[in-house]
Tab-separated table of C-alpha atoms and ligand atoms in Angstrom:
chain	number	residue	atom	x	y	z
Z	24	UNK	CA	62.367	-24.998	-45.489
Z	25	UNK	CA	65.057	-22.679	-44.149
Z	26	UNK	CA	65.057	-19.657	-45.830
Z	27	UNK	CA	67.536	-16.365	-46.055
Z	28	UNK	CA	65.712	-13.364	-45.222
Z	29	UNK	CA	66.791	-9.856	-44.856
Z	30	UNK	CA	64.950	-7.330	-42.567
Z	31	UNK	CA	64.651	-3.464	-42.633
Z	32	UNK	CA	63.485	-2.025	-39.405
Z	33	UNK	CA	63.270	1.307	-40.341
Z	34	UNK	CA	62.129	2.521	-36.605
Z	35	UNK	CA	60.459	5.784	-36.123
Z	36	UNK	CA	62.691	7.481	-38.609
Z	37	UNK	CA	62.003	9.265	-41.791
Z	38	UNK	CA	59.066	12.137	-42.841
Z	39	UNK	CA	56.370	10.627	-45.674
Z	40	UNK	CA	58.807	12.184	-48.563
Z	41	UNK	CA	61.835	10.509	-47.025
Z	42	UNK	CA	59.963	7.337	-47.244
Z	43	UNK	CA	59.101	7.249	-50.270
Z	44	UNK	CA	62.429	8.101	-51.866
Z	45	UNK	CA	64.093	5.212	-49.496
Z	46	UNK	CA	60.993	2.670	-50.503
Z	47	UNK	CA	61.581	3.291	-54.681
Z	48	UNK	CA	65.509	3.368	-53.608
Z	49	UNK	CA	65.656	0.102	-52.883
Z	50	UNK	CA	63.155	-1.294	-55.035
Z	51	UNK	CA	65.411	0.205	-57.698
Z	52	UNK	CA	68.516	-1.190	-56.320
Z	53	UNK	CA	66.912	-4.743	-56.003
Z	54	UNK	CA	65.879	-4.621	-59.830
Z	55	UNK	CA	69.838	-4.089	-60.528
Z	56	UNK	CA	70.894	-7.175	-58.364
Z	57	UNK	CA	69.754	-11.069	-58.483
Z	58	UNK	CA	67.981	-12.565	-55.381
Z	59	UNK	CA	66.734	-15.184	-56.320
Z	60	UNK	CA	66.985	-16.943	-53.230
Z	61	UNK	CA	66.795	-14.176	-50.597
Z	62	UNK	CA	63.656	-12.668	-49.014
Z	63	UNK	CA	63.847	-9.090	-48.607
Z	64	UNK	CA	61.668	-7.114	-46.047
Z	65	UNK	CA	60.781	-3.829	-45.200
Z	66	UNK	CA	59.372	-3.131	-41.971
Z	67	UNK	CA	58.248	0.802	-41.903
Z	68	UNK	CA	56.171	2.387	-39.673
Z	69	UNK	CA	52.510	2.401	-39.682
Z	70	UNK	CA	51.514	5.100	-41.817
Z	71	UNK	CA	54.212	4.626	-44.669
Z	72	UNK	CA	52.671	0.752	-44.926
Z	73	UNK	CA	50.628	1.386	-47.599
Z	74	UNK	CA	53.222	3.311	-49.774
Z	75	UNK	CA	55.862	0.443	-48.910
Z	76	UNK	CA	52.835	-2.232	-49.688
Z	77	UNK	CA	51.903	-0.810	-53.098
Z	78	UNK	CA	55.134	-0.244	-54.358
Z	79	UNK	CA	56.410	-3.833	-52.887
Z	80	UNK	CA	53.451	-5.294	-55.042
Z	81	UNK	CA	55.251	-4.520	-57.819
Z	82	UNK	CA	58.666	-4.994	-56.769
Z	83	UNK	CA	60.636	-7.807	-54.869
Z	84	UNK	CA	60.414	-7.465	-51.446
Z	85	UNK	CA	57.804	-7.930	-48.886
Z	86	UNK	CA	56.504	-5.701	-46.345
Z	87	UNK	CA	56.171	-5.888	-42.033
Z	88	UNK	CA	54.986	-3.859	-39.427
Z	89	UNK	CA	57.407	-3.365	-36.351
Z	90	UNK	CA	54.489	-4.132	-33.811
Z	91	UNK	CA	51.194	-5.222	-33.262
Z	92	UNK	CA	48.278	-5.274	-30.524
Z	93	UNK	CA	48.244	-8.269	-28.037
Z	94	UNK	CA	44.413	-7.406	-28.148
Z	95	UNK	CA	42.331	-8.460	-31.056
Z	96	UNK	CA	39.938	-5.523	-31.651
Z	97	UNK	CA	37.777	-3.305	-29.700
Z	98	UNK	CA	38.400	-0.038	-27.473
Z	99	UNK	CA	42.370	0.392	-27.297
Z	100	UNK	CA	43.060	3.773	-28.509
Z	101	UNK	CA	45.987	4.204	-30.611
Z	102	UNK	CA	46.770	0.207	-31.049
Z	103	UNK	CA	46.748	-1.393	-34.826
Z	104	UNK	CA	45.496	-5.173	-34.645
Z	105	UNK	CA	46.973	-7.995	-36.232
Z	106	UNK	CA	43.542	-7.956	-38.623
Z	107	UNK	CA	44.752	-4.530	-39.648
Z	108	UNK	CA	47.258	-5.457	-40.965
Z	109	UNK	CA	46.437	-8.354	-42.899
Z	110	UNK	CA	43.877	-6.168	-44.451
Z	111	UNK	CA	46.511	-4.264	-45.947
Z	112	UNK	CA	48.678	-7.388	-47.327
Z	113	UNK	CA	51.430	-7.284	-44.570
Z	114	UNK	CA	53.437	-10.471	-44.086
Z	115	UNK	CA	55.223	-10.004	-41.470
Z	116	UNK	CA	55.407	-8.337	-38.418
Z	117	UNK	CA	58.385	-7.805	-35.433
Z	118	UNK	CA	57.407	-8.690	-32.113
Z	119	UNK	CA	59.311	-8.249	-28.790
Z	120	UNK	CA	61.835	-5.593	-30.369
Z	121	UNK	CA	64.416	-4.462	-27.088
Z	122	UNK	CA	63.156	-1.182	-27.674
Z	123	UNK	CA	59.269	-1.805	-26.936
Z	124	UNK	CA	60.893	-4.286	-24.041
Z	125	UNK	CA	62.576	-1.371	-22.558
Z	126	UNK	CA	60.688	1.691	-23.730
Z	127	UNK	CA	56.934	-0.290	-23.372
Z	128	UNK	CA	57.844	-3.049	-20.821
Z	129	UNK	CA	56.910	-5.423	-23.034
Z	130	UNK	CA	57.044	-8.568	-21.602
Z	131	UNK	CA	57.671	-12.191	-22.604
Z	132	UNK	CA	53.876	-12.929	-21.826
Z	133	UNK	CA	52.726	-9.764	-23.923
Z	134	UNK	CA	54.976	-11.202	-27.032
Z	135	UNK	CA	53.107	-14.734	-26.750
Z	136	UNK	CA	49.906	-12.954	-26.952
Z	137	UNK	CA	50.859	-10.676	-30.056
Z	138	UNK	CA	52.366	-13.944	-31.412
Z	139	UNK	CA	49.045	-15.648	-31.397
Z	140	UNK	CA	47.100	-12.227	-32.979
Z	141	UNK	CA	49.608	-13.216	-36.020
Z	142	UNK	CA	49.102	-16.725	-36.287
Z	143	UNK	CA	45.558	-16.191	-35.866
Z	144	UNK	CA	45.441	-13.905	-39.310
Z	145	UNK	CA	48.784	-15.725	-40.851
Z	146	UNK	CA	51.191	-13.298	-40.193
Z	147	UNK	CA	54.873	-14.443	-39.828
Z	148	UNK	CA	56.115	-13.044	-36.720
Z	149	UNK	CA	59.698	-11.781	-36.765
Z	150	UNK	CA	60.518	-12.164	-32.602
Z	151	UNK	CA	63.767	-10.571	-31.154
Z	152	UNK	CA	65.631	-12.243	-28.096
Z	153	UNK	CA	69.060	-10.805	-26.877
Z	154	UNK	CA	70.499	-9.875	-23.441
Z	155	UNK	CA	72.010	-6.796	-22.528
Z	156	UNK	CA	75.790	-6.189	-21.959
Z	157	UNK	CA	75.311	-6.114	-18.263
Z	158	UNK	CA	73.239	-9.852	-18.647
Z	159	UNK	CA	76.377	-11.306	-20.728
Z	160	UNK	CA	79.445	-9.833	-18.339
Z	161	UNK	CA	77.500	-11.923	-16.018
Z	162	UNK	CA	77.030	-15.105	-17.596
Z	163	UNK	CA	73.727	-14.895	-17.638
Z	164	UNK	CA	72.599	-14.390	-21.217
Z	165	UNK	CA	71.918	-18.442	-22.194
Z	166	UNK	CA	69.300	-18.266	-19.477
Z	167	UNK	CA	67.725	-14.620	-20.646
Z	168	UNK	CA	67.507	-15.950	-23.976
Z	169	UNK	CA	66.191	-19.340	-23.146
Z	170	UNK	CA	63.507	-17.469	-20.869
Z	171	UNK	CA	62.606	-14.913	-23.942
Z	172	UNK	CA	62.289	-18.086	-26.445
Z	173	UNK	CA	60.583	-20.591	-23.539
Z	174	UNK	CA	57.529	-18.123	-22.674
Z	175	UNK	CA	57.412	-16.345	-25.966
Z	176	UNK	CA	57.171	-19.297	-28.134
Z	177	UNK	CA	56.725	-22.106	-26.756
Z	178	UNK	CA	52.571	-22.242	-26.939
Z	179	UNK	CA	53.058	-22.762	-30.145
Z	180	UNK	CA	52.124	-25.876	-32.207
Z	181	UNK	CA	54.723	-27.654	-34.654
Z	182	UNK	CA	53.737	-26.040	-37.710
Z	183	UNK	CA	53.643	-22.840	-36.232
Z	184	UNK	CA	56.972	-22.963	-34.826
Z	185	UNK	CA	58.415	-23.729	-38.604
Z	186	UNK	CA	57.142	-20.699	-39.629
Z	187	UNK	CA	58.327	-18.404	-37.265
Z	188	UNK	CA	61.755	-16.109	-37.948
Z	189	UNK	CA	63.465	-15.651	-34.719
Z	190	UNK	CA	65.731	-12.585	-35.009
Z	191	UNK	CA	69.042	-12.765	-31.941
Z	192	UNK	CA	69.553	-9.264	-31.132
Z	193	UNK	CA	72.080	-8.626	-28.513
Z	194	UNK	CA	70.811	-5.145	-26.947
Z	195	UNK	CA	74.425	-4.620	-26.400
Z	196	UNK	CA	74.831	-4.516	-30.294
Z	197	UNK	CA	72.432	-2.418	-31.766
Z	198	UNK	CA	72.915	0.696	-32.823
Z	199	UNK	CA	76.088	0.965	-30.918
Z	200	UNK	CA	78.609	0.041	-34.081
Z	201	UNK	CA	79.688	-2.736	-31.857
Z	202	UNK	CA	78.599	-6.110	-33.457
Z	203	UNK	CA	78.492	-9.251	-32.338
Z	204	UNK	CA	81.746	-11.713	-33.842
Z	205	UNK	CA	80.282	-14.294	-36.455
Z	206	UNK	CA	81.867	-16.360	-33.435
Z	207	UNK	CA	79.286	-14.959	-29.945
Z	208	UNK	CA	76.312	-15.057	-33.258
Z	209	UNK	CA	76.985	-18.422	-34.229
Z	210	UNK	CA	76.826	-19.990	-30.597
Z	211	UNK	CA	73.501	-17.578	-29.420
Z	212	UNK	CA	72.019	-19.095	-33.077
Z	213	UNK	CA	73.056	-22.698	-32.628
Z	214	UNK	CA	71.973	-22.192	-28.504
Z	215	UNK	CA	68.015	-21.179	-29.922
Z	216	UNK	CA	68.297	-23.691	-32.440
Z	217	UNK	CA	68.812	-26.480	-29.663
Z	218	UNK	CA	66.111	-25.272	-27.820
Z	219	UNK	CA	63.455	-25.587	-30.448
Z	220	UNK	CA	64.640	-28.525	-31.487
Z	221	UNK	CA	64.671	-30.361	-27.862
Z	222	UNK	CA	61.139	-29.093	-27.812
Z	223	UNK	CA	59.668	-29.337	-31.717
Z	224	UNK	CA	62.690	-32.220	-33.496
Z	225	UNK	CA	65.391	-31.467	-35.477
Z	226	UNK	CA	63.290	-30.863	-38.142
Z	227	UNK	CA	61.158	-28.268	-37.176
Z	228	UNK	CA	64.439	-26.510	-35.879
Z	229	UNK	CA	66.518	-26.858	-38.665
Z	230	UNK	CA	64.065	-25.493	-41.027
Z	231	UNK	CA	63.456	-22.290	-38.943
Z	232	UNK	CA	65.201	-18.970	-39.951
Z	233	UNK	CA	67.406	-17.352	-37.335
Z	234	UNK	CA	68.489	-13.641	-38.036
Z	235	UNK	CA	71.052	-11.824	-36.407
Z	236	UNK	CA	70.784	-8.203	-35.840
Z	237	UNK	CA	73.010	-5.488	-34.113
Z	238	UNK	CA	75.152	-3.109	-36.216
Z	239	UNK	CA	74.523	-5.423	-39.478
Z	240	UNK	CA	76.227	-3.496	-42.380
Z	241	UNK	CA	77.886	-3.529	-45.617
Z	242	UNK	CA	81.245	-4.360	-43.951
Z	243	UNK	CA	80.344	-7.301	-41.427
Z	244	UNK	CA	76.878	-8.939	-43.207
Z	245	UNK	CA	79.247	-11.308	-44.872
Z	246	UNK	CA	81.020	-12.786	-42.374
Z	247	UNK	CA	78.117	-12.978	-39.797
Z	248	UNK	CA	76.212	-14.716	-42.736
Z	249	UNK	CA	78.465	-16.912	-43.555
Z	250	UNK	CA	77.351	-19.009	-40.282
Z	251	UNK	CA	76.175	-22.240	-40.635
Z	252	UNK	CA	73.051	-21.141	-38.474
Z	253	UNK	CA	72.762	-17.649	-39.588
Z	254	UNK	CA	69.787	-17.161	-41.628
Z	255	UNK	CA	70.376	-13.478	-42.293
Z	256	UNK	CA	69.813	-10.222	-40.737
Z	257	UNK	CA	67.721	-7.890	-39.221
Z	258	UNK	CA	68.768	-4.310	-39.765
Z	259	UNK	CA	68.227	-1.206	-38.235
Z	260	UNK	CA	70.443	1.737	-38.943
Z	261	UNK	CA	71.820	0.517	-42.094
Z	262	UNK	CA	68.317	-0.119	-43.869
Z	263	UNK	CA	68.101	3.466	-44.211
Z	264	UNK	CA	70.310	3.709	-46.630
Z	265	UNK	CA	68.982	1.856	-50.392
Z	266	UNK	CA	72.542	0.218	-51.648
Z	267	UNK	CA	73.328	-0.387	-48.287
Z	268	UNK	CA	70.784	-2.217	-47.256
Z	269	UNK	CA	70.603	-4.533	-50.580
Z	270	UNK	CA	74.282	-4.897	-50.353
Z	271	UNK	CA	73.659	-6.225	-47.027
Z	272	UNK	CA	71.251	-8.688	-48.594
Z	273	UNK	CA	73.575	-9.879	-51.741
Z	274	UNK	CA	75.714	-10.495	-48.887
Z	275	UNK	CA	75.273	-14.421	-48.730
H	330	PGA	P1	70.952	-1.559	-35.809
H	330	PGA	O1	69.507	-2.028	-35.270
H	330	PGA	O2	71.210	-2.323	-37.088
H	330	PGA	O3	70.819	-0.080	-36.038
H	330	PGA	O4	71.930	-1.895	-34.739
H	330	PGA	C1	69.060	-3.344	-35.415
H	330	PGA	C2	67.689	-3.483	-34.785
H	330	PGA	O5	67.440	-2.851	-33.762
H	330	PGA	O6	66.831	-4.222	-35.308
């Protein structure tokens, strides 16, 4: 079943205090606002999980990690494994950010293999695709995109596939205040869309979630969601901020 989600990807912003102002913020906010049919996520970093965890337990929102070790367990200092996390109660994690593509030359390879750690422990993976500006002027961005779903995805079995959230990102877009029209989302959406379903059935691909992300706010969530294959958004700068971000998500 499609559902509407809406992500926080908080980054590697905000000191423990910070945190936990923004985390009982929000879960304030939501109690003040019916959502009946949205999922709301928060996606902190590592060591503000548990806060975000025990305070999502009693509140209405779920909680993800923004990354996760290809590797399963063993001697790889500084990496948190997909175990880990389930451990703690995490749902969801994002895989294959831009960011960790460009910062941590993550490649499309190294997001199948993180992919897997989730399935393996039941973990819904959150995984980005989008092309840079330079890729679009060219033309080139249905390939990028269709490379980034093909070799990231594509291992996986039906019933995996319907579970995962694929999140469109144009790198171009985020945090840049330059968003993509509902128009460029709408075709990049329906473009995955007819991927996974020339591989999986129309089934399997209309009952996946596609977010958009890239300077999502308060002022353009509506429009972008209002897109027959918009599932919602993933949101960086403007999940920092507790009314904004739920205004984002009453913003179906
Ligand atoms: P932004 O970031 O909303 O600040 O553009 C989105 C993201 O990177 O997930």
């Amino acid at each position: 079943m499609r559902r509407r989600i809406v992500a926080g990807n908080w980054k590697m912003n905000l000191v423990f205090s910070e945190a936990d102002d923004l985390v009982n913020g929000i879960a304030q906010a939501l109690i003040e606002c019916d959502l009946d049919d949205v999922e709301v996520v928060i996606c902190p970093p590592f060591p503000y999980l548990e806060l975000t965890s025990d305070i999502g337990e009693e509140s209405d929102f779920s909680v993800g990690a923004q990354n996760v070790s290809k590797f399963d367990n063993g001697a790889y200092t500084g990496e948190i494994s997909a175990k880990m996390l389930e451990d703690m109660n995490i749902y969801y994690c994002i895989v294959g950010h831009s960011e960790r593509r460009k910062y941590f030359n993550e490649t499309n390879e190294d997001i199948a293999e993180k992919v897997k750690r989730l399935f393996e422990v039941d973990i819904t993976p959150i995984v980005c695709v989008g092309e840079s500006l330079e890729q679009r002027e060219s033309g080139n961005h249905f390939g990028i995109i269709k490379k980034q779903v093909v070799e990231g995805l594509f291992h996986l079995s039906n019933e995996q596939m319907e579970n995962v959230i694929i999140a469109y990102e144009p790198i171009w877009a985020i945090g840049t205040g330059r968003t993509a029209t509902s128009q460029q989302a709408q075709e990049i959406h329906s473009f995955i869309r007819g991927l996974v379903a020339e591989k999986y059935g129309k089934q399997t691909a209309d009952n996946i979630s596609i977010l958009y992300g890239g300077s999502c706010n308060t002022q353009n969530a509506k429009e972008l969601f209002a897109m027959p294959d918009v599932d919602g958004g993933l949101i960086g700068g403007a999940s920092l901020k507790a009314d904004d971000f739920v205004k984002i998500a009453t913003s179906f």
